């Protein structure tokens, strides 16, 4: 089975040639509140990050994959497993799709591939996501794949419009061995 290839996209490891795309996404001020970023990233820092991304998920405790279109090989976004906890078999999921690729089903296909990879290959028991209450697109996306709302962190994240609640979502693999 091919875990990281779908019908229109595939997921792959970061490459040094991704630096411009990574630089643009990580320095997009409109996304900083999601990742708790407070300052821009330099190319040097991001190049070092790409170099360290070669580490195994068990060592780095995270995995960032690039979302690419199959036909054009265009970079569409990133999907991450973060806070990987091998003892408890769980990880957080984060996804960002470049604006020009949104509303094309790319996030859905990428999340479906990541879920399959996480449960069938990494043998994780559960995945979770933290989504701001006003991010209806992400809430809909995660709900579509069975993530359930299991908690709310009240006024958790500061944004330009004030504090926002953060919804905690979990997907538990019930047939886990």
PDB file of C-alpha atoms in Angstrom:
ATOM      1  CA  UNK A   1       0.000   0.000   0.000  1.00  0.00           C
ATOM      2  CA  UNK A   2       1.197   3.516  -0.787  1.00  0.00           C
ATOM      3  CA  UNK A   3       0.480   5.597   2.293  1.00  0.00           C
ATOM      4  CA  UNK A   4       1.515   9.014   1.082  1.00  0.00           C
ATOM      5  CA  UNK A   5       0.044   9.185  -2.417  1.00  0.00           C
ATOM      6  CA  UNK A   6      -3.553   9.990  -3.251  1.00  0.00           C
ATOM      7  CA  UNK A   7      -5.514  10.734  -6.409  1.00  0.00           C
ATOM      8  CA  UNK A   8      -4.400  14.323  -6.919  1.00  0.00           C
ATOM      9  CA  UNK A   9      -1.710  14.944  -4.279  1.00  0.00           C
ATOM     10  CA  UNK A  10       1.167  13.233  -2.556  1.00  0.00           C
ATOM     11  CA  UNK A  11       2.984  13.930   0.700  1.00  0.00           C
ATOM     12  CA  UNK A  12       6.764  13.985   0.848  1.00  0.00           C
ATOM     13  CA  UNK A  13       9.613  14.976   3.128  1.00  0.00           C
ATOM     14  CA  UNK A  14      11.012  18.502   3.134  1.00  0.00           C
ATOM     15  CA  UNK A  15      13.776  19.165   0.623  1.00  0.00           C
ATOM     16  CA  UNK A  16      16.323  22.019   0.571  1.00  0.00           C
ATOM     17  CA  UNK A  17      14.619  23.303  -2.597  1.00  0.00           C
ATOM     18  CA  UNK A  18      11.441  23.959  -0.523  1.00  0.00           C
ATOM     19  CA  UNK A  19      13.102  26.881   1.268  1.00  0.00           C
ATOM     20  CA  UNK A  20      11.269  29.654  -0.623  1.00  0.00           C
ATOM     21  CA  UNK A  21       7.856  28.081  -0.022  1.00  0.00           C
ATOM     22  CA  UNK A  22       8.643  27.345   3.628  1.00  0.00           C
ATOM     23  CA  UNK A  23       9.966  30.895   4.086  1.00  0.00           C
ATOM     24  CA  UNK A  24       6.744  32.357   2.636  1.00  0.00           C
ATOM     25  CA  UNK A  25       4.429  30.196   4.759  1.00  0.00           C
ATOM     26  CA  UNK A  26       6.344  30.550   8.033  1.00  0.00           C
ATOM     27  CA  UNK A  27       6.576  34.325   7.606  1.00  0.00           C
ATOM     28  CA  UNK A  28       2.905  34.807   6.690  1.00  0.00           C
ATOM     29  CA  UNK A  29       1.802  37.076   9.533  1.00  0.00           C
ATOM     30  CA  UNK A  30      -1.832  35.993   9.128  1.00  0.00           C
ATOM     31  CA  UNK A  31      -0.828  32.488  10.302  1.00  0.00           C
ATOM     32  CA  UNK A  32       1.352  33.468  13.251  1.00  0.00           C
ATOM     33  CA  UNK A  33      -1.401  33.285  15.864  1.00  0.00           C
ATOM     34  CA  UNK A  34      -2.018  29.633  14.936  1.00  0.00           C
ATOM     35  CA  UNK A  35       1.586  28.583  15.488  1.00  0.00           C
ATOM     36  CA  UNK A  36       2.182  31.013  18.364  1.00  0.00           C
ATOM     37  CA  UNK A  37       4.897  32.731  16.319  1.00  0.00           C
ATOM     38  CA  UNK A  38       6.002  36.148  17.529  1.00  0.00           C
ATOM     39  CA  UNK A  39       8.705  37.080  15.028  1.00  0.00           C
ATOM     40  CA  UNK A  40       9.826  36.316  11.471  1.00  0.00           C
ATOM     41  CA  UNK A  41      12.020  33.340  10.675  1.00  0.00           C
ATOM     42  CA  UNK A  42      15.290  33.893   8.852  1.00  0.00           C
ATOM     43  CA  UNK A  43      16.249  31.794   5.842  1.00  0.00           C
ATOM     44  CA  UNK A  44      19.210  30.508   7.871  1.00  0.00           C
ATOM     45  CA  UNK A  45      16.931  29.219  10.667  1.00  0.00           C
ATOM     46  CA  UNK A  46      14.588  27.571   8.153  1.00  0.00           C
ATOM     47  CA  UNK A  47      17.476  26.000   6.225  1.00  0.00           C
ATOM     48  CA  UNK A  48      18.701  24.514   9.513  1.00  0.00           C
ATOM     49  CA  UNK A  49      15.154  23.282  10.211  1.00  0.00           C
ATOM     50  CA  UNK A  50      15.015  21.558   6.811  1.00  0.00           C
ATOM     51  CA  UNK A  51      18.365  19.938   7.526  1.00  0.00           C
ATOM     52  CA  UNK A  52      17.161  18.676  10.925  1.00  0.00           C
ATOM     53  CA  UNK A  53      13.861  17.466   9.418  1.00  0.00           C
ATOM     54  CA  UNK A  54      15.801  14.423   8.214  1.00  0.00           C
ATOM     55  CA  UNK A  55      15.585  13.111  11.776  1.00  0.00           C
ATOM     56  CA  UNK A  56      13.319  10.173  12.496  1.00  0.00           C
ATOM     57  CA  UNK A  57       9.927  11.032  14.041  1.00  0.00           C
ATOM     58  CA  UNK A  58      10.955   9.080  17.148  1.00  0.00           C
ATOM     59  CA  UNK A  59      13.958  11.363  17.582  1.00  0.00           C
ATOM     60  CA  UNK A  60      12.483  14.705  16.474  1.00  0.00           C
ATOM     61  CA  UNK A  61       8.988  14.082  17.956  1.00  0.00           C
ATOM     62  CA  UNK A  62       7.509  15.706  14.855  1.00  0.00           C
ATOM     63  CA  UNK A  63       7.126  15.163  11.147  1.00  0.00           C
ATOM     64  CA  UNK A  64       6.450  17.844   8.560  1.00  0.00           C
ATOM     65  CA  UNK A  65       5.360  16.701   5.134  1.00  0.00           C
ATOM     66  CA  UNK A  66       4.988  18.804   2.007  1.00  0.00           C
ATOM     67  CA  UNK A  67       1.678  18.555   0.153  1.00  0.00           C
ATOM     68  CA  UNK A  68       2.331  18.429  -3.622  1.00  0.00           C
ATOM     69  CA  UNK A  69       0.049  18.162  -6.638  1.00  0.00           C
ATOM     70  CA  UNK A  70       0.713  15.000  -8.641  1.00  0.00           C
ATOM     71  CA  UNK A  71       0.180  16.507 -12.109  1.00  0.00           C
ATOM     72  CA  UNK A  72       2.096  19.779 -11.709  1.00  0.00           C
ATOM     73  CA  UNK A  73       4.377  18.948  -8.760  1.00  0.00           C
ATOM     74  CA  UNK A  74       3.299  22.346  -7.300  1.00  0.00           C
ATOM     75  CA  UNK A  75       3.756  22.794  -3.561  1.00  0.00           C
ATOM     76  CA  UNK A  76       0.321  23.271  -1.985  1.00  0.00           C
ATOM     77  CA  UNK A  77       1.012  23.325   1.752  1.00  0.00           C
ATOM     78  CA  UNK A  78       2.265  21.393   4.736  1.00  0.00           C
ATOM     79  CA  UNK A  79       0.779  18.776   7.028  1.00  0.00           C
ATOM     80  CA  UNK A  80       2.427  17.999  10.340  1.00  0.00           C
ATOM     81  CA  UNK A  81       2.455  15.465  13.101  1.00  0.00           C
ATOM     82  CA  UNK A  82       3.690  17.279  16.198  1.00  0.00           C
ATOM     83  CA  UNK A  83       4.141  16.498  19.904  1.00  0.00           C
ATOM     84  CA  UNK A  84       4.597  12.872  18.898  1.00  0.00           C
ATOM     85  CA  UNK A  85       4.295  10.753  22.036  1.00  0.00           C
ATOM     86  CA  UNK A  86       5.433   7.156  21.348  1.00  0.00           C
ATOM     87  CA  UNK A  87       4.653   6.008  24.883  1.00  0.00           C
ATOM     88  CA  UNK A  88       0.987   6.952  24.564  1.00  0.00           C
ATOM     89  CA  UNK A  89       0.823   6.421  20.783  1.00  0.00           C
ATOM     90  CA  UNK A  90      -0.526   9.852  19.903  1.00  0.00           C
ATOM     91  CA  UNK A  91       0.351  12.990  17.989  1.00  0.00           C
ATOM     92  CA  UNK A  92      -1.127  16.359  17.137  1.00  0.00           C
ATOM     93  CA  UNK A  93      -2.044  17.217  13.553  1.00  0.00           C
ATOM     94  CA  UNK A  94      -1.553  20.581  11.901  1.00  0.00           C
ATOM     95  CA  UNK A  95      -2.259  21.543   8.309  1.00  0.00           C
ATOM     96  CA  UNK A  96      -1.825  24.647   6.209  1.00  0.00           C
ATOM     97  CA  UNK A  97      -2.731  24.945   2.552  1.00  0.00           C
ATOM     98  CA  UNK A  98      -1.585  27.937   0.497  1.00  0.00           C
ATOM     99  CA  UNK A  99      -4.470  30.260  -0.274  1.00  0.00           C
ATOM    100  CA  UNK A 100      -4.384  29.635  -4.035  1.00  0.00           C
ATOM    101  CA  UNK A 101      -4.931  25.886  -3.432  1.00  0.00           C
ATOM    102  CA  UNK A 102      -7.786  26.126  -0.919  1.00  0.00           C
ATOM    103  CA  UNK A 103     -11.304  24.855  -1.607  1.00  0.00           C
ATOM    104  CA  UNK A 104     -10.021  22.203  -4.020  1.00  0.00           C
ATOM    105  CA  UNK A 105     -10.165  19.183  -1.689  1.00  0.00           C
ATOM    106  CA  UNK A 106      -6.412  19.216  -1.112  1.00  0.00           C
ATOM    107  CA  UNK A 107      -6.649  19.506   2.678  1.00  0.00           C
ATOM    108  CA  UNK A 108      -9.140  16.618   2.801  1.00  0.00           C
ATOM    109  CA  UNK A 109      -6.972  14.372   0.687  1.00  0.00           C
ATOM    110  CA  UNK A 110      -3.840  15.250   2.672  1.00  0.00           C
ATOM    111  CA  UNK A 111      -5.554  14.630   6.012  1.00  0.00           C
ATOM    112  CA  UNK A 112      -6.940  11.310   4.817  1.00  0.00           C
ATOM    113  CA  UNK A 113      -3.450  10.202   3.726  1.00  0.00           C
ATOM    114  CA  UNK A 114      -1.917  11.337   7.021  1.00  0.00           C
ATOM    115  CA  UNK A 115      -4.536   9.541   9.111  1.00  0.00           C
ATOM    116  CA  UNK A 116      -3.942   6.303   7.207  1.00  0.00           C
ATOM    117  CA  UNK A 117      -0.166   6.689   7.565  1.00  0.00           C
ATOM    118  CA  UNK A 118      -0.401   7.502  11.289  1.00  0.00           C
ATOM    119  CA  UNK A 119      -2.731   4.625  12.155  1.00  0.00           C
ATOM    120  CA  UNK A 120      -1.554   1.911   9.774  1.00  0.00           C
ATOM    121  CA  UNK A 121       2.171   2.592   9.473  1.00  0.00           C
ATOM    122  CA  UNK A 122       3.118   4.397  12.711  1.00  0.00           C
ATOM    123  CA  UNK A 123       0.519   2.373  14.646  1.00  0.00           C
ATOM    124  CA  UNK A 124      -0.723   5.403  16.571  1.00  0.00           C
ATOM    125  CA  UNK A 125      -3.726   5.050  18.849  1.00  0.00           C
ATOM    126  CA  UNK A 126      -4.970   8.603  18.511  1.00  0.00           C
ATOM    127  CA  UNK A 127      -4.547  11.907  16.743  1.00  0.00           C
ATOM    128  CA  UNK A 128      -5.656  15.290  18.005  1.00  0.00           C
ATOM    129  CA  UNK A 129      -6.026  18.804  16.685  1.00  0.00           C
ATOM    130  CA  UNK A 130      -6.396  22.208  18.305  1.00  0.00           C
ATOM    131  CA  UNK A 131      -8.522  24.571  16.226  1.00  0.00           C
ATOM    132  CA  UNK A 132      -9.689  28.107  16.940  1.00  0.00           C
ATOM    133  CA  UNK A 133     -13.459  28.332  17.311  1.00  0.00           C
ATOM    134  CA  UNK A 134     -13.805  30.743  14.389  1.00  0.00           C
ATOM    135  CA  UNK A 135     -11.900  28.506  11.950  1.00  0.00           C
ATOM    136  CA  UNK A 136     -14.990  26.808  10.532  1.00  0.00           C
ATOM    137  CA  UNK A 137     -13.121  25.343   7.551  1.00  0.00           C
ATOM    138  CA  UNK A 138     -10.726  23.424   9.817  1.00  0.00           C
ATOM    139  CA  UNK A 139     -13.464  22.348  12.223  1.00  0.00           C
ATOM    140  CA  UNK A 140     -15.458  20.987   9.267  1.00  0.00           C
ATOM    141  CA  UNK A 141     -12.380  19.271   7.818  1.00  0.00           C
ATOM    142  CA  UNK A 142     -11.450  17.443  11.018  1.00  0.00           C
ATOM    143  CA  UNK A 143     -15.077  16.539  11.796  1.00  0.00           C
ATOM    144  CA  UNK A 144     -15.422  15.038   8.306  1.00  0.00           C
ATOM    145  CA  UNK A 145     -12.761  12.464   9.249  1.00  0.00           C
ATOM    146  CA  UNK A 146     -14.286  11.561  12.603  1.00  0.00           C
ATOM    147  CA  UNK A 147     -12.396  13.909  14.914  1.00  0.00           C
ATOM    148  CA  UNK A 148     -14.679  14.628  17.874  1.00  0.00           C
ATOM    149  CA  UNK A 149     -14.796  17.781  19.956  1.00  0.00           C
ATOM    150  CA  UNK A 150     -13.699  16.714  23.432  1.00  0.00           C
ATOM    151  CA  UNK A 151     -12.863  20.040  25.017  1.00  0.00           C
ATOM    152  CA  UNK A 152     -12.722  23.810  24.818  1.00  0.00           C
ATOM    153  CA  UNK A 153      -9.910  26.003  26.071  1.00  0.00           C
ATOM    154  CA  UNK A 154     -11.672  29.248  26.906  1.00  0.00           C
ATOM    155  CA  UNK A 155     -10.138  32.476  25.555  1.00  0.00           C
ATOM    156  CA  UNK A 156      -6.965  30.513  24.810  1.00  0.00           C
ATOM    157  CA  UNK A 157      -5.417  32.359  21.869  1.00  0.00           C
ATOM    158  CA  UNK A 158      -4.934  36.072  21.393  1.00  0.00           C
ATOM    159  CA  UNK A 159      -5.726  37.271  17.867  1.00  0.00           C
ATOM    160  CA  UNK A 160      -6.152  40.698  16.299  1.00  0.00           C
ATOM    161  CA  UNK A 161      -9.865  40.433  17.113  1.00  0.00           C
ATOM    162  CA  UNK A 162      -9.308  39.502  20.768  1.00  0.00           C
ATOM    163  CA  UNK A 163      -9.098  36.219  22.622  1.00  0.00           C
ATOM    164  CA  UNK A 164     -10.494  33.132  20.886  1.00  0.00           C
ATOM    165  CA  UNK A 165     -11.574  29.815  22.328  1.00  0.00           C
ATOM    166  CA  UNK A 166      -9.630  26.804  21.095  1.00  0.00           C
ATOM    167  CA  UNK A 167     -11.468  23.583  20.329  1.00  0.00           C
ATOM    168  CA  UNK A 168      -9.712  20.312  21.181  1.00  0.00           C
ATOM    169  CA  UNK A 169     -10.564  17.478  18.766  1.00  0.00           C
ATOM    170  CA  UNK A 170      -9.580  13.813  18.998  1.00  0.00           C
ATOM    171  CA  UNK A 171      -9.643  10.870  16.616  1.00  0.00           C
ATOM    172  CA  UNK A 172      -9.229   7.573  18.457  1.00  0.00           C
ATOM    173  CA  UNK A 173      -8.535   4.371  16.550  1.00  0.00           C
ATOM    174  CA  UNK A 174     -10.958   2.020  18.267  1.00  0.00           C
ATOM    175  CA  UNK A 175      -9.610  -1.150  16.640  1.00  0.00           C
ATOM    176  CA  UNK A 176      -6.042  -0.489  17.836  1.00  0.00           C
ATOM    177  CA  UNK A 177      -4.065  -3.532  18.968  1.00  0.00           C
TER     178      UNK A 177
END
